[in-house]
Every structure is written in C-alpha cells, then in structure tokens.
Coordinates of C-alpha atoms in Angstrom, one line a residue:
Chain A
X22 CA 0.0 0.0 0.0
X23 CA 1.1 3.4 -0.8
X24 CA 2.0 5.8 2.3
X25 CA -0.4 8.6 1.3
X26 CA -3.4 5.7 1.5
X27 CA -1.8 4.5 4.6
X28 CA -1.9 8.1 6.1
X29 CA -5.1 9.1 5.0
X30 CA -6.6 5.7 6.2
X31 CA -5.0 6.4 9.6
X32 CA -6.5 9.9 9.6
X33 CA -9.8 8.5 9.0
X34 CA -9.2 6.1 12.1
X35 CA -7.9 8.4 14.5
X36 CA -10.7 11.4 13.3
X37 CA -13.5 8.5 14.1
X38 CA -12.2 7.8 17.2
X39 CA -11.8 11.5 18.2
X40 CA -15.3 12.1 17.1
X41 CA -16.6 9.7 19.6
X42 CA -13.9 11.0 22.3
X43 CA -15.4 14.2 21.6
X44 CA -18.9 13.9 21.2
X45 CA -21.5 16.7 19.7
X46 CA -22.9 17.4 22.8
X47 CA -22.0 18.6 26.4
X48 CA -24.5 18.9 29.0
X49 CA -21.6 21.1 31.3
X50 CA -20.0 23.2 29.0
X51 CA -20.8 23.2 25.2
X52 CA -19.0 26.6 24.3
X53 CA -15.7 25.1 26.0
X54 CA -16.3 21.8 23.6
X55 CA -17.3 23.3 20.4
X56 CA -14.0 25.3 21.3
X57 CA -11.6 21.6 22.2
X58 CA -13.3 20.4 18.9
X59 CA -12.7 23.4 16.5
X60 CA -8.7 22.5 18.2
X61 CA -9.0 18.9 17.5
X62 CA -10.6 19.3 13.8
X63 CA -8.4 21.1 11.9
X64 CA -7.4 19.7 9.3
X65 CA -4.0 18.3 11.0
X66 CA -1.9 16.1 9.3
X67 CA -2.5 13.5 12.7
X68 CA 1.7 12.2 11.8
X69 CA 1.8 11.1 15.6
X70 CA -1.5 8.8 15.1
X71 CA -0.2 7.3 12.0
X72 CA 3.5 6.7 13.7
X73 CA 1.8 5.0 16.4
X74 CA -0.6 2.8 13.8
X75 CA 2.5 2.3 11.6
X76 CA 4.5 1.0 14.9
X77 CA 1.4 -1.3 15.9
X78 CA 1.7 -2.2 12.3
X79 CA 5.6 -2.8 12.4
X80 CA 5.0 -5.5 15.1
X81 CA 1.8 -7.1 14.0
X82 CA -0.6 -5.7 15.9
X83 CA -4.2 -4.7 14.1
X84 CA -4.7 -0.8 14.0
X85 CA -8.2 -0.6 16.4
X86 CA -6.1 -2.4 19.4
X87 CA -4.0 1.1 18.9
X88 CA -6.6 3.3 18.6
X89 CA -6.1 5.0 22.5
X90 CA -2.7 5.7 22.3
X91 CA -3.6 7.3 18.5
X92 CA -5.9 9.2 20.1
X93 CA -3.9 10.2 23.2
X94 CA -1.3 11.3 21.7
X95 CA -2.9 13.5 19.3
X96 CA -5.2 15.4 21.8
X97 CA -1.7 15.9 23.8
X98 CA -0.4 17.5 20.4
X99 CA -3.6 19.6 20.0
X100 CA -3.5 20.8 23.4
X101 CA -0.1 21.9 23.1
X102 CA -0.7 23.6 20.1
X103 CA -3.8 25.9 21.7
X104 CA -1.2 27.1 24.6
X105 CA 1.5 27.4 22.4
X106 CA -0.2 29.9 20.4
X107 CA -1.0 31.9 23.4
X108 CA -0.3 35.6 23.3
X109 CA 1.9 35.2 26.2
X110 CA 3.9 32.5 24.2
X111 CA 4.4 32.3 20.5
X112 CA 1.1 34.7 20.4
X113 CA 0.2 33.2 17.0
X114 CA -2.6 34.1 14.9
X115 CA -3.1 32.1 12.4
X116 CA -2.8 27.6 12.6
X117 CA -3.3 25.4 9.3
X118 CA -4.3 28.4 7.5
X119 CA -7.0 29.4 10.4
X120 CA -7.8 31.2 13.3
X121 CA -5.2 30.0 16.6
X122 CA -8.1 29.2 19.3
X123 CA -7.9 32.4 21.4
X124 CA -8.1 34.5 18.5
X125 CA -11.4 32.4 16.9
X126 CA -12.8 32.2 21.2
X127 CA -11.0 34.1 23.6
X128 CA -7.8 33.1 25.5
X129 CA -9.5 32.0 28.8
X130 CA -11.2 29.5 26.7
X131 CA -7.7 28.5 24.5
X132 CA -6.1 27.7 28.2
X133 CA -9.2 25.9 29.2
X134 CA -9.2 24.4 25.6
X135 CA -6.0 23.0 26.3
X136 CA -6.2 22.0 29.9
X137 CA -8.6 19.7 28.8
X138 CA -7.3 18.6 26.0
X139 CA -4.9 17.5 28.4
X140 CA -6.8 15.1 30.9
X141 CA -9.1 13.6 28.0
X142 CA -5.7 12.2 26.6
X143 CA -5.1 10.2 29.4
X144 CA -9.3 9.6 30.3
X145 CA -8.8 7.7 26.6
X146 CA -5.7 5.6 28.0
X147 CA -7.9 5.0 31.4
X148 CA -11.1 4.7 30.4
X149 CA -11.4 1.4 27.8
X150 CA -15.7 2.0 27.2
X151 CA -14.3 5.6 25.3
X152 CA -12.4 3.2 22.3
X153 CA -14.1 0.0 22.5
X154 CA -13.0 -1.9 19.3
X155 CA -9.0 -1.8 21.5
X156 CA -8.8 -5.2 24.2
X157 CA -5.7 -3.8 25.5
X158 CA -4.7 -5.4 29.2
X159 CA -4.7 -2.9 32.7
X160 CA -1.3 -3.4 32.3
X161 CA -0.2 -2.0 28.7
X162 CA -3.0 0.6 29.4
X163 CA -0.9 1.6 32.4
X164 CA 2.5 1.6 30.6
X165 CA 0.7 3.9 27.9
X166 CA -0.1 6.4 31.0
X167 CA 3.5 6.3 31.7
X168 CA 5.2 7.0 29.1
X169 CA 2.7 9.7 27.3
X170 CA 3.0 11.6 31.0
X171 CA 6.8 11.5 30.8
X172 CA 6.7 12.5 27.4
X173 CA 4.5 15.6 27.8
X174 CA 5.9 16.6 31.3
X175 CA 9.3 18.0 32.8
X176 CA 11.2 15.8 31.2
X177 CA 9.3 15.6 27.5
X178 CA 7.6 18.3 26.1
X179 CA 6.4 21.1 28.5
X180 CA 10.1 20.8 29.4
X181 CA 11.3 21.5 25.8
X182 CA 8.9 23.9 25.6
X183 CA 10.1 26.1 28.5
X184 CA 13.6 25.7 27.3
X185 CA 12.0 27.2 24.2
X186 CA 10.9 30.3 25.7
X187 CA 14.2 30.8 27.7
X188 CA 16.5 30.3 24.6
X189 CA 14.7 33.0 22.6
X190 CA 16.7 35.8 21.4
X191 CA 19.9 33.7 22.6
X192 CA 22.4 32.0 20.4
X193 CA 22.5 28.1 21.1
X194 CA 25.0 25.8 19.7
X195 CA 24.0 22.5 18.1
X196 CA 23.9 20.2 21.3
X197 CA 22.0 22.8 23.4
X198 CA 18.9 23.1 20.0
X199 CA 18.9 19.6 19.5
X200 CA 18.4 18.9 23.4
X201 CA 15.5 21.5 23.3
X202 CA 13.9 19.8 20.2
X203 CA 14.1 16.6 21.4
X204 CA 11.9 17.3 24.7
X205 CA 9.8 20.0 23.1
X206 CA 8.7 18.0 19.6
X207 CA 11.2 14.6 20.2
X208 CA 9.7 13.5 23.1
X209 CA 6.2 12.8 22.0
X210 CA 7.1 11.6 18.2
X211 CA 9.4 8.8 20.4
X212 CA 6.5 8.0 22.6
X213 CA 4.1 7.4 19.4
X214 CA 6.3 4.8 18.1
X215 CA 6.6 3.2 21.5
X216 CA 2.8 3.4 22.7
X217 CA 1.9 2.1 18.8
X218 CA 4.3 -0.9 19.4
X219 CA 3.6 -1.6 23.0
X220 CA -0.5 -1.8 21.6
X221 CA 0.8 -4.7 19.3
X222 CA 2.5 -6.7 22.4
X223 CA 5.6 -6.7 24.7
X224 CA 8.9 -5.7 23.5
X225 CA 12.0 -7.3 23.5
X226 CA 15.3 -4.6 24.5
X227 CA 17.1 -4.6 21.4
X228 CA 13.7 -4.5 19.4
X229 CA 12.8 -1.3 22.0
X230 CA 16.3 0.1 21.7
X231 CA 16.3 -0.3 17.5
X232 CA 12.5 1.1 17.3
X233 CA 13.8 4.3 19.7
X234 CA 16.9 4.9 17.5
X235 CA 14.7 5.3 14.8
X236 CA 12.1 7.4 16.4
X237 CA 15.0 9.6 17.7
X238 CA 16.3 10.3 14.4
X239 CA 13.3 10.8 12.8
X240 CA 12.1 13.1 16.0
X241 CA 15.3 15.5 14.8
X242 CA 14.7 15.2 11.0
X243 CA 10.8 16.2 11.5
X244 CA 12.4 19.7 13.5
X245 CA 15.0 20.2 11.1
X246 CA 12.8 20.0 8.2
X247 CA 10.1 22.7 10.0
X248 CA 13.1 25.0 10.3
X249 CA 14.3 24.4 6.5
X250 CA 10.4 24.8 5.4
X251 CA 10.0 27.9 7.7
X252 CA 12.3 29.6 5.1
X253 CA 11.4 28.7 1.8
X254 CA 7.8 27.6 2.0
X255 CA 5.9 30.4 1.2
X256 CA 3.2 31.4 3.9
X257 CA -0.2 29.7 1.9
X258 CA 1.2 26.7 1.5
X259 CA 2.7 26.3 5.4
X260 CA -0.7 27.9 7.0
X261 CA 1.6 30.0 8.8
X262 CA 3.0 33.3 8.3
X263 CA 6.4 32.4 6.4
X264 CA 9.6 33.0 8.4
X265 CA 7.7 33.2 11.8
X266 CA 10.5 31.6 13.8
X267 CA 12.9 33.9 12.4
X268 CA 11.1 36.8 13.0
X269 CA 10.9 36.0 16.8
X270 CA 14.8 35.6 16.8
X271 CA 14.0 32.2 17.5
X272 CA 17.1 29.5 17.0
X273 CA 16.4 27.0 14.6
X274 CA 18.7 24.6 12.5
X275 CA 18.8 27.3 9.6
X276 CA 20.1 30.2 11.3
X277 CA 22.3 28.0 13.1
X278 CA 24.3 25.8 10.4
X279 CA 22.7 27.7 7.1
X280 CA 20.2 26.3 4.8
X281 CA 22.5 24.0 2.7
X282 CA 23.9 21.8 5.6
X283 CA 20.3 21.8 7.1
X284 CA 19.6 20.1 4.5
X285 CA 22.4 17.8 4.0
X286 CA 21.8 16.9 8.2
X287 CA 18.3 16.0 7.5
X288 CA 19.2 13.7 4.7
X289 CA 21.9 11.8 7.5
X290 CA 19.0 11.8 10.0
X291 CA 16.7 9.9 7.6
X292 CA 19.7 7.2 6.8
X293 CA 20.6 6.8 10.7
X294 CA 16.5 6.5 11.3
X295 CA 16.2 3.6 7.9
X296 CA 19.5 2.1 9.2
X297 CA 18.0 1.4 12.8
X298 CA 15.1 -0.6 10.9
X299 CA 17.4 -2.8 9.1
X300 CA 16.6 -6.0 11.6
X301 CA 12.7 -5.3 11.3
X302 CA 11.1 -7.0 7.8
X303 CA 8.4 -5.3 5.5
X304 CA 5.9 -5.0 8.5
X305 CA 7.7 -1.7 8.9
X306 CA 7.8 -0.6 5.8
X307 CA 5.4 2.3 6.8
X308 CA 8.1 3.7 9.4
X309 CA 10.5 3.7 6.6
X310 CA 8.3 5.6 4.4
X311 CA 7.2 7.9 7.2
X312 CA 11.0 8.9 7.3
X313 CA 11.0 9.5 3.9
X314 CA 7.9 11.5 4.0
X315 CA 8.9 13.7 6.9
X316 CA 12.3 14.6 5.3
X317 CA 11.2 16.0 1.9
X318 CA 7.7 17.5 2.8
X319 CA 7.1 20.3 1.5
X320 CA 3.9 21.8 4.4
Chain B
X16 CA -6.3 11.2 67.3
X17 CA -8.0 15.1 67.2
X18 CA -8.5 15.8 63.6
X19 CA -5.5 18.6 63.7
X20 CA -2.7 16.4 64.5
X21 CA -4.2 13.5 61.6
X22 CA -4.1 17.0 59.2
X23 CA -0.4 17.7 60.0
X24 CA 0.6 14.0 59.2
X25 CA -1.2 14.2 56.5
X26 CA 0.6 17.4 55.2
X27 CA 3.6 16.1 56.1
X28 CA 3.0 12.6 54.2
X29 CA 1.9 14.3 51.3
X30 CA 5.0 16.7 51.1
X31 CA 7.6 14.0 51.8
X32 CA 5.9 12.6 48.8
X33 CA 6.0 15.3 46.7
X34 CA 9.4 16.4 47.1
X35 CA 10.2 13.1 45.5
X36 CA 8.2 13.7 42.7
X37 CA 9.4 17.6 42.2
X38 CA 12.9 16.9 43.2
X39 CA 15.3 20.3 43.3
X40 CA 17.1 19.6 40.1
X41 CA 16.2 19.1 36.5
X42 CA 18.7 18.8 33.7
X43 CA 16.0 20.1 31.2
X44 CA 14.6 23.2 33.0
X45 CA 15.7 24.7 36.0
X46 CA 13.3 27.4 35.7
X47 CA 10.3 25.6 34.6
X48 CA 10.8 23.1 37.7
X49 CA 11.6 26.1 40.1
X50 CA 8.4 27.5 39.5
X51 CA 6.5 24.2 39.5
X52 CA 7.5 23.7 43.4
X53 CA 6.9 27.4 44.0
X54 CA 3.5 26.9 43.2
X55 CA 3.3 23.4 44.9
X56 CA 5.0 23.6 48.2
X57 CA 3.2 27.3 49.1
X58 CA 1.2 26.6 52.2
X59 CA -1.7 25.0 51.1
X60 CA -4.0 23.2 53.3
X61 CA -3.7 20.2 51.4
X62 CA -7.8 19.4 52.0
X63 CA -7.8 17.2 48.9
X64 CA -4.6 15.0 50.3
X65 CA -5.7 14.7 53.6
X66 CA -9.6 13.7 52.5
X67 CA -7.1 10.8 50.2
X68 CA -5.9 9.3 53.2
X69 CA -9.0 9.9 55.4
X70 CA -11.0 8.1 52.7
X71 CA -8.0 4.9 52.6
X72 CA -8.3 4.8 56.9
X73 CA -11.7 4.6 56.6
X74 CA -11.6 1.2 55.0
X75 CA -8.8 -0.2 56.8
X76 CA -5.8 1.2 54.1
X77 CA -2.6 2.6 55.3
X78 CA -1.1 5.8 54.2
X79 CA 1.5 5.0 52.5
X80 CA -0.8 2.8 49.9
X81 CA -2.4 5.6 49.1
X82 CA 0.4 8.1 48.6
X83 CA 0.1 8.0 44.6
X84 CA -3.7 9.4 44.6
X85 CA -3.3 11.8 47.3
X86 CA 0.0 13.8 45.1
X87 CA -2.3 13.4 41.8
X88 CA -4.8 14.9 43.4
X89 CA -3.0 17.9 45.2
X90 CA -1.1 18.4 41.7
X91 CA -4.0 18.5 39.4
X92 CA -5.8 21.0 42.1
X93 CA -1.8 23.2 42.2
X94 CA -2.3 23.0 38.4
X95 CA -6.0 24.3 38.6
X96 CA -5.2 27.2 41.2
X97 CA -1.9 28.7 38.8
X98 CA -4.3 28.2 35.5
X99 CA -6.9 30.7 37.4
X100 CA -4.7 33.1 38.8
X101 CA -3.7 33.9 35.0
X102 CA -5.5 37.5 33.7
X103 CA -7.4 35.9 31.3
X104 CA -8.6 34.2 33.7
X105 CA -9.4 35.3 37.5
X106 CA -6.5 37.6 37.1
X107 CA -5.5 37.5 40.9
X108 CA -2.4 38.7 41.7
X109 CA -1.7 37.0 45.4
X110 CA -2.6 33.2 46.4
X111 CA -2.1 32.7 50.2
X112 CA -0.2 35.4 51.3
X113 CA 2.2 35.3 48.4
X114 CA 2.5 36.7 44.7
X115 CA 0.6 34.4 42.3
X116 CA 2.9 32.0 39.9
X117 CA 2.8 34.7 36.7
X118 CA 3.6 37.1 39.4
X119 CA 6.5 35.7 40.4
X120 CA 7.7 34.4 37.1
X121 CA 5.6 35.5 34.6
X122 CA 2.4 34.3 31.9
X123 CA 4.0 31.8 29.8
X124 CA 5.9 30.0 32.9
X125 CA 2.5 29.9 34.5
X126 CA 0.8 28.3 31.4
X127 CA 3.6 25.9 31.6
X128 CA 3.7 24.9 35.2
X129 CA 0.1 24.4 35.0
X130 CA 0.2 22.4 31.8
X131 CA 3.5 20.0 33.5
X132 CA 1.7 19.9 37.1
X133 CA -1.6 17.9 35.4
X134 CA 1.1 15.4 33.3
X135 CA 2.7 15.2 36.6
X136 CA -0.2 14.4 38.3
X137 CA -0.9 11.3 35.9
X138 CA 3.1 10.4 36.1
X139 CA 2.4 9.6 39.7
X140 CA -0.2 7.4 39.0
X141 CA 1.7 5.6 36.3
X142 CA 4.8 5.2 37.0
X143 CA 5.3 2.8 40.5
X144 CA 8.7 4.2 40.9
X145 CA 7.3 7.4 42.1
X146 CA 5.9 6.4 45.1
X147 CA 7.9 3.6 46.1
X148 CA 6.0 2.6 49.2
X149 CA 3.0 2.4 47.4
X150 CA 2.4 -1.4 46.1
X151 CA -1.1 -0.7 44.2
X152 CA -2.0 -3.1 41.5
X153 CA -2.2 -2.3 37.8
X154 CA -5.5 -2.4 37.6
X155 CA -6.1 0.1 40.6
X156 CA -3.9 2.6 39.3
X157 CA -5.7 2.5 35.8
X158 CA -8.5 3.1 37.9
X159 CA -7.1 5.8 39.9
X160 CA -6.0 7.5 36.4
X161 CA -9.8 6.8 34.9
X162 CA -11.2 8.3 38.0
X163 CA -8.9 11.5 38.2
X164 CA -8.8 12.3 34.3
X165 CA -12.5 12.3 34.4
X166 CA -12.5 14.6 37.3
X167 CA -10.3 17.3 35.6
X168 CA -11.5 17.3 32.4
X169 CA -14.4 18.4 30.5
X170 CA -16.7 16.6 32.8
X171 CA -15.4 17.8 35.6
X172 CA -13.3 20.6 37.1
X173 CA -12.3 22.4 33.7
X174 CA -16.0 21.7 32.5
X175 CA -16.9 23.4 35.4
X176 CA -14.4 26.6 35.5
X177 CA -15.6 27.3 31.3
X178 CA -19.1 28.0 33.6
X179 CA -17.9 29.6 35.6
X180 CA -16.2 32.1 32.8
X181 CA -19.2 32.2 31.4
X182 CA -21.2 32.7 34.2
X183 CA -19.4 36.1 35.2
X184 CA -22.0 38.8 35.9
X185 CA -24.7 36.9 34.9
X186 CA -27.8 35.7 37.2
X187 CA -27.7 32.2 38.4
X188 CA -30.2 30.0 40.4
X189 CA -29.3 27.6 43.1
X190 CA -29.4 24.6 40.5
X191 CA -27.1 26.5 38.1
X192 CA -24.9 27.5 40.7
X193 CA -24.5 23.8 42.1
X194 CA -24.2 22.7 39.2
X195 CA -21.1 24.9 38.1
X196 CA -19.6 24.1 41.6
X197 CA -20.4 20.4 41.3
X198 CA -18.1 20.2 38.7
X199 CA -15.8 22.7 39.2
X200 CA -14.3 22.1 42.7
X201 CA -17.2 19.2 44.0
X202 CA -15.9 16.7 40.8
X203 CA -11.6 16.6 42.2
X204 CA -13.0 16.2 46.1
X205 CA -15.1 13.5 45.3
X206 CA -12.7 12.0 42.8
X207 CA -10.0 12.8 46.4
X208 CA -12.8 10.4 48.5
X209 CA -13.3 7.9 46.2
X210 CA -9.7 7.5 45.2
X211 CA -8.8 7.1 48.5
X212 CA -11.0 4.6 49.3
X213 CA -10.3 3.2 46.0
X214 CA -6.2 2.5 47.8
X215 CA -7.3 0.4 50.5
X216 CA -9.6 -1.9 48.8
X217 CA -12.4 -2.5 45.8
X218 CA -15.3 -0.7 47.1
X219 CA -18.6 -2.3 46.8
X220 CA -21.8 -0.6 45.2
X221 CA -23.9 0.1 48.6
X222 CA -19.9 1.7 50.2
X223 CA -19.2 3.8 47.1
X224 CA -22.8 5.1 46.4
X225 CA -22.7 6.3 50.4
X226 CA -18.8 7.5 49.9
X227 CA -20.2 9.3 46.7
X228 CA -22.8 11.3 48.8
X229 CA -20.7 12.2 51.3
X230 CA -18.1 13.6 49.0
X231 CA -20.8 15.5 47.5
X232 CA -22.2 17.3 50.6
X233 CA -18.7 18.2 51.4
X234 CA -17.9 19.4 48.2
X235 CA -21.1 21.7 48.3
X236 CA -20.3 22.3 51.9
X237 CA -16.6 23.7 50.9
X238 CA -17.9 25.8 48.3
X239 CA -20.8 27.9 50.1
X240 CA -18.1 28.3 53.4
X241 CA -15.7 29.7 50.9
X242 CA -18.6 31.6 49.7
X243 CA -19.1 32.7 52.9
X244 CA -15.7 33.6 54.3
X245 CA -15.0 35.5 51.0
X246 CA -17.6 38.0 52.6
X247 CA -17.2 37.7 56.6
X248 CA -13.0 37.4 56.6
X249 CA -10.2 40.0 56.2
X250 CA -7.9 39.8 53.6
X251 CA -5.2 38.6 55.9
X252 CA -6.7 35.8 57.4
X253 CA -7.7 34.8 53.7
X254 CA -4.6 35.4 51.9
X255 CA -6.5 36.6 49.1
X256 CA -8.1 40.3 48.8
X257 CA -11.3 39.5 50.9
X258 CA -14.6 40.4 48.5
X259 CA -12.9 39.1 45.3
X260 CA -15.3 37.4 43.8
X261 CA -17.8 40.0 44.8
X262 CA -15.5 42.3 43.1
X263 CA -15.3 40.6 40.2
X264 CA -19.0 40.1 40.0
X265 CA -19.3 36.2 40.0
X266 CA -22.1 34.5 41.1
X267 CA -21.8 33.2 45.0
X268 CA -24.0 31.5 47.7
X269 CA -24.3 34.3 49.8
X270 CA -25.1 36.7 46.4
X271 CA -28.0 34.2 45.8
X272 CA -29.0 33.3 49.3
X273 CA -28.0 36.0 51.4
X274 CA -25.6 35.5 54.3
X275 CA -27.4 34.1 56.8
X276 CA -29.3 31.2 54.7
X277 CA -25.6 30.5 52.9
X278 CA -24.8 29.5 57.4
X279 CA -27.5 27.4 57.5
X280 CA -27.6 25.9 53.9
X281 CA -23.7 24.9 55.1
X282 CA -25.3 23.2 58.1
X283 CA -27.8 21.2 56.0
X284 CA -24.8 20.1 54.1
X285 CA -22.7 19.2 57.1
X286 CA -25.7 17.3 58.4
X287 CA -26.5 15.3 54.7
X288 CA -22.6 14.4 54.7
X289 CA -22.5 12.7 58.2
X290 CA -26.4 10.8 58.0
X291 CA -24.2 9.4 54.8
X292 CA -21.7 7.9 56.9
X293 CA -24.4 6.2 59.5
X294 CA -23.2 2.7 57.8
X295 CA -19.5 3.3 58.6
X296 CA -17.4 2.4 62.1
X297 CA -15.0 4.7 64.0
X298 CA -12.7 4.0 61.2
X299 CA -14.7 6.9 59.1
X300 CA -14.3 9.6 62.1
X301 CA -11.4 11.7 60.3
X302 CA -13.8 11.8 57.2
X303 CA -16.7 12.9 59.7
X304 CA -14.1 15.6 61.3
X305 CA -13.2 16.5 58.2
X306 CA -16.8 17.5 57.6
X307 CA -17.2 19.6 60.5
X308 CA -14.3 21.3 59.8
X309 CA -15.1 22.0 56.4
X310 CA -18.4 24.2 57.2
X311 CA -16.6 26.2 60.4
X312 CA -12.9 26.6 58.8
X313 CA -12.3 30.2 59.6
X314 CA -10.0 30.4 56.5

C-alpha cells in the first residue's frame, strides 16, 4: 500500500475515534467543547497517530487495538498547540491556514481548551468503554499512562517547551537546539512509536532500543525540516506566516548551520533513522516511508 | 487522634511525597521546575490530600498505599489554582499570602507549570517508581488515572471553570450554581474520596454510592463556606483580597441566598454528609471531622 493511503486511512481512524472522544454534545460546558473540537478538527496532518498505527503495524498488531494511544497522543499535540499559540507565548494568529483558538474564542477559553485537551488524553488511555474496538490489558493501558505523561511533562515536552521560551533571542550551539527539540517535539514523536508498538505486544530490549533509535532520528529530522520549510515555504502553502520563527529571533537549525547543511543533516537523520530498521522485515515498511515523507515535505 | 494532628501527618505525608516527585534539580529546566515547586509547596491546606488518606483509613488502608492518589490529586488542584490566577482568567495577583505563579515568574511559565503539574499528576499514577511505598496493583492505578482524568476534564473541574467564565456577571439560580460548583471544585473532592477509598480496597456498590454522597455534601459544603468567608473574613486571614469574587461580580452562595441562609444551607450540608456515613465504624471519624471542619474553617 502506498504511504499517502496509509496516512489518510489512519487519519480517518484516529478522526473517528476522536469524534466519539469528543462527542457533539455537552451537557456542562458546550462553548468550552465546540471550542476543544474546533482545536481537534483542523485539518492536522494526525503524523503522531499514523507513527503510532504504523509502529502497531511494524510489530503485527491490528490498527483498532491502537486506537487510544492514537488518540492520546494527538489530543496531547492539539493541546499543546492551543497554549503554544498563546499571546503570552508564540502569540500566534493564524494555525493550518485558520484562526489560533484564542483568536477564533477568547484566550481563557484556548487555556481551558487546552487544559482539557490535556486530561481527556489520558481519560482515553484510562477509560477502555471511550475506544471499544481496543482489548488492551490494565497493564499495557498503564504503561501507555507512563510513558505519554513523561513524554508531555518535565522531562518531555512542556520541558522543551520552557527551554523554548528561555533560549529565545539567545544563540545556542547545536547540542543545546537539538536537546531543546528533542523534549519539546522529540519527546512525544518517540512516545508514538513506542505506545503504537507496546499496543501490538511486549517488547523485546534490542527491538525497543532499534524502534527508539529510529524514532530519535526521525524526532530530529521532522524539526530540522520545519526550520528548512519555515524559510522557503511560502506562507499559503505552510498555513503559517512564512519566516515566523525567524522573526521572533528564534534558534532553529537554519540560522544555526545555514540552509545548505540543514539540508544535507536532514538527509543523515533519515539514513541513521532507515539504518536502525534494518533487523525489522516489510511490516515496517510504513516507518521507513514515514521517514522518507517527513524529510522531503514540503507543508 | 484530634483531627488537627491527623491533618499535619497528612501534610507532612503528602509533602515528603511530593518532594520526591518535584525533586530540586532538572537537567531540562531549571526554571520551569523552580516554579512548578513554587506553586506546589506554598502553604496549602492540602484538603484534597488529607480527605485521600482519610477516605484509605476509613476502609482499613494505610497511608502510604495511598500516597500516589493523594500527590495526583493535590497536583491537578496546584495546576488548577496557577491556571486561574492567570489574567485571562481570574487575574489575581496573590494566592495565600504570596504573589501568584505569573507574578513571580511570569504568563508563559505559569501556562507551563500548570500544563506539566496535570502530566505530573498522571506520572504519579503511572509510573510505580514514584511512590515507592505504594504497592497498588495495575489495575487500581488505571482506575485511579480513569477516576482523576475524568474529574479534571471536561466533565469535571475544567467543564466546570468554562461555567464559571461564562457565568461572570450573569444571574444564576441555586441549580445552576451547584451545578457549576459540582463540577468545578465538588468533581476533584469527590474524585480525592473515592480514590482514597479506591487505595485500601475495591469498594462495593452500597460503600461507594454512600462515599459518593458524602463527598458531595462536602464538596457543596466547601464551596458555600468559601462563599461565605469570601464575605465575613479580612484579607489577611484569607490570603487573598477579601470580596474578590464579589468584586469581580461572580455568582456566589451568599449573592444568591444572602448571608445568613448561605450559614445554614452549610449546616444542611454538614448534616447530609455525616447521616451518609451512618453505615460506617470509628474508622470513618477523620472523614466525619473532616466535615465539621469544612463548614466552620475560619480560613
């Protein structure tokens, strides 16, 4: 199967799933979901739910048993999206081409948005009525818990992301960008490989360790290409204002090593990430094509 | 054991435990974790801790068992309390005494410390390093993280706080105003009683639906006394500009009711919450104390 029908068929599954996550109706607060699902439903490109399908996949594992962590993930990445666009942090306003959340509701309602966003992700790992077609054990349930909290916490994501905020305006060397990225956008693209491959069954250490290499890499790659594409993507095709990062004297692989070896560190990121899948057989064929795809996209 | 010296051990569990959790260094972000245990370890009563372990004594659990629920809980109610504070939100500028988290540090640490506290919160119930005293099963922790996500979320607590937002300077009746509280603070006590309970040992349908009332009254209870002091105390005994929600024109028991009905509609509360316990032994008499000081807490 082609990637692009794999994608779109895991975008199909995650977006049913969410639709029933997030029902139509709210008998507490309606504005505050019409608001979590205008977040959720925006035309995303869901690559966390299809690495964590294409991982399940990888280790033989039918796509429903991953539905949660497909769905957990994503709402962790929506939520962090709402607050990230905050006025008081990369005050964005414009996402995919529409309205950030506080700028289409109000910003009380965008941190509410996301604070929710928040505890639904791991209500979806808890709770096993809210994806019913997944049999996963307590146990793997309670492993997803773990290493989605890590992954969005101090030492994942929110982490990255405050490292984020301090390092604007400074000059960073390689080491110190690449240990931002991979807590702020890393952390959770390594956790969607792992969750979607803990969904299929147990893994072995050097299967874990290989799988984790690979998610690394392609964790780095995915950054490296957002910082290439923030420069010569023009601003319709990105759905963000072209050049944003640079404007906000942010530090990204571009202004850091140029545009040329940018993309020459990309292309070694994709062969380390293919080269850590060499012991794994056409079941993960989808993870090698998802580190093609996430090299040479062009939005 | 008088219920003030069972409160201090409780305090003192639940900050021994905590400590653990928000240790004093972090290789990712100083800053981020600095603020995190500013806004944590600030003198709060730790109500929601103490009713965890009340709720684990009454059915024969000890303390340390139930060590994971009662830092989830205080964490997710830490995270709550910095997320209000924010102007967008309440837009107070002390919490106890002491300048509010975007005060001390400013609006985009605040998001973040809020956003890291809730994964925190569900790290604790995850992860069984954490809490190494602790020996809960799988299958009670997923329980404890099904519980506590549905508390927070839409449902519950942030469900409840996008009514309240919307609710400023609007008229409310009672059942509105319950309703709004119910979920807002009334959904993470109960979630505190139940989880509790939850540490020592499976509850059974007649226990939990009698648990489930009392942690309702209570919740109630809390609410209108707040209500209530908000309008009899001075700022310093509050720690927070005394009239605030007045000022800010929310809707409140004593608004609706007038002060004197808000006493006695407290009392009716207290009353409902201890006829609930009628089945239990002396094992249940910190969760009875805890009721009575609930409605005559002075602060």
């Amino acid at each position: 199967m082609p990637l692009l029908i794999f994608i779109e068929q895991c975008r199909l599954q995650v977006d049913k799933a969410l639709s029933t996550i997030l029902p139509d109706e709210s008998k507490v607060s309606p504005h505050l979901l019409e608001a979590m699902r205008y977040s959720v439903f925006n035309g995303g490109k869901r690559v966390r739910p299809t690495l964590v399908y294409a991982a399940c996949h990888a280790f033989g594992g039918v796509r429903e048993q991953a539905d949660p962590a497909a769905c957990a993930v994503e709402l962790i990445h929506a939520y962090s999206l709402v607050h990230d666009d905050l006025p008081a942090m990369d005050d964005d306003d414009l996402r995919r081409g529409k309205p950030t959340c506080h700028k289409a509701y109000d910003e009380a309602t965008a941190i509410l948005v996301g604070d929710t966003l928040q505890s639904q992700a791991f209500e979806v790992l808890g709770n096993d009525c809210l994806c019913p077609e997944s049999t996963l054990t307590d146990s793997v349930r309670l492993q997803l818990v773990n290493i989605l909290s890590q992954a969005s916490g101090l030492a994942g994501m929110a982490g990255g992301q405050a490292m984020d905020q301090c390092a604007t305006g400074s000059v960073l060397n390689q080491q110190q960008l690449e240990l931002m990225h991979s807590h702020k956008t890393g952390a959770l693209i390594r956790a969607s490989v792992r969750m979607g491959a803990l969904c299929a069954r147990a893994l072995q250490d050097d299967e874990l360790k290989s799988l984790d290499h690979y998610a690394r890499a392609i964790g780095l790659a995915f950054q490296v290409r957002d910082d290439i594409l923030d420069v010569i993507a023009d601003t319709e095709t990105l759905g963000k204002n072209q050049g944003a990062d640079m404007a906000l004297d942010k530090p990204t692989y571009v202004s850091l090593m140029g545009l040329e070896q940018a993309k020459a560190y990309a292309e070694e990121l994709h062969h380390s990430a293919i080269s850590a899948l060499s012991g794994f057989d056409h079941s993960a064929d989808f993870l090698r094509q998802i580190a093609d795809y996430i090299v040479r996209r062009s939005y």
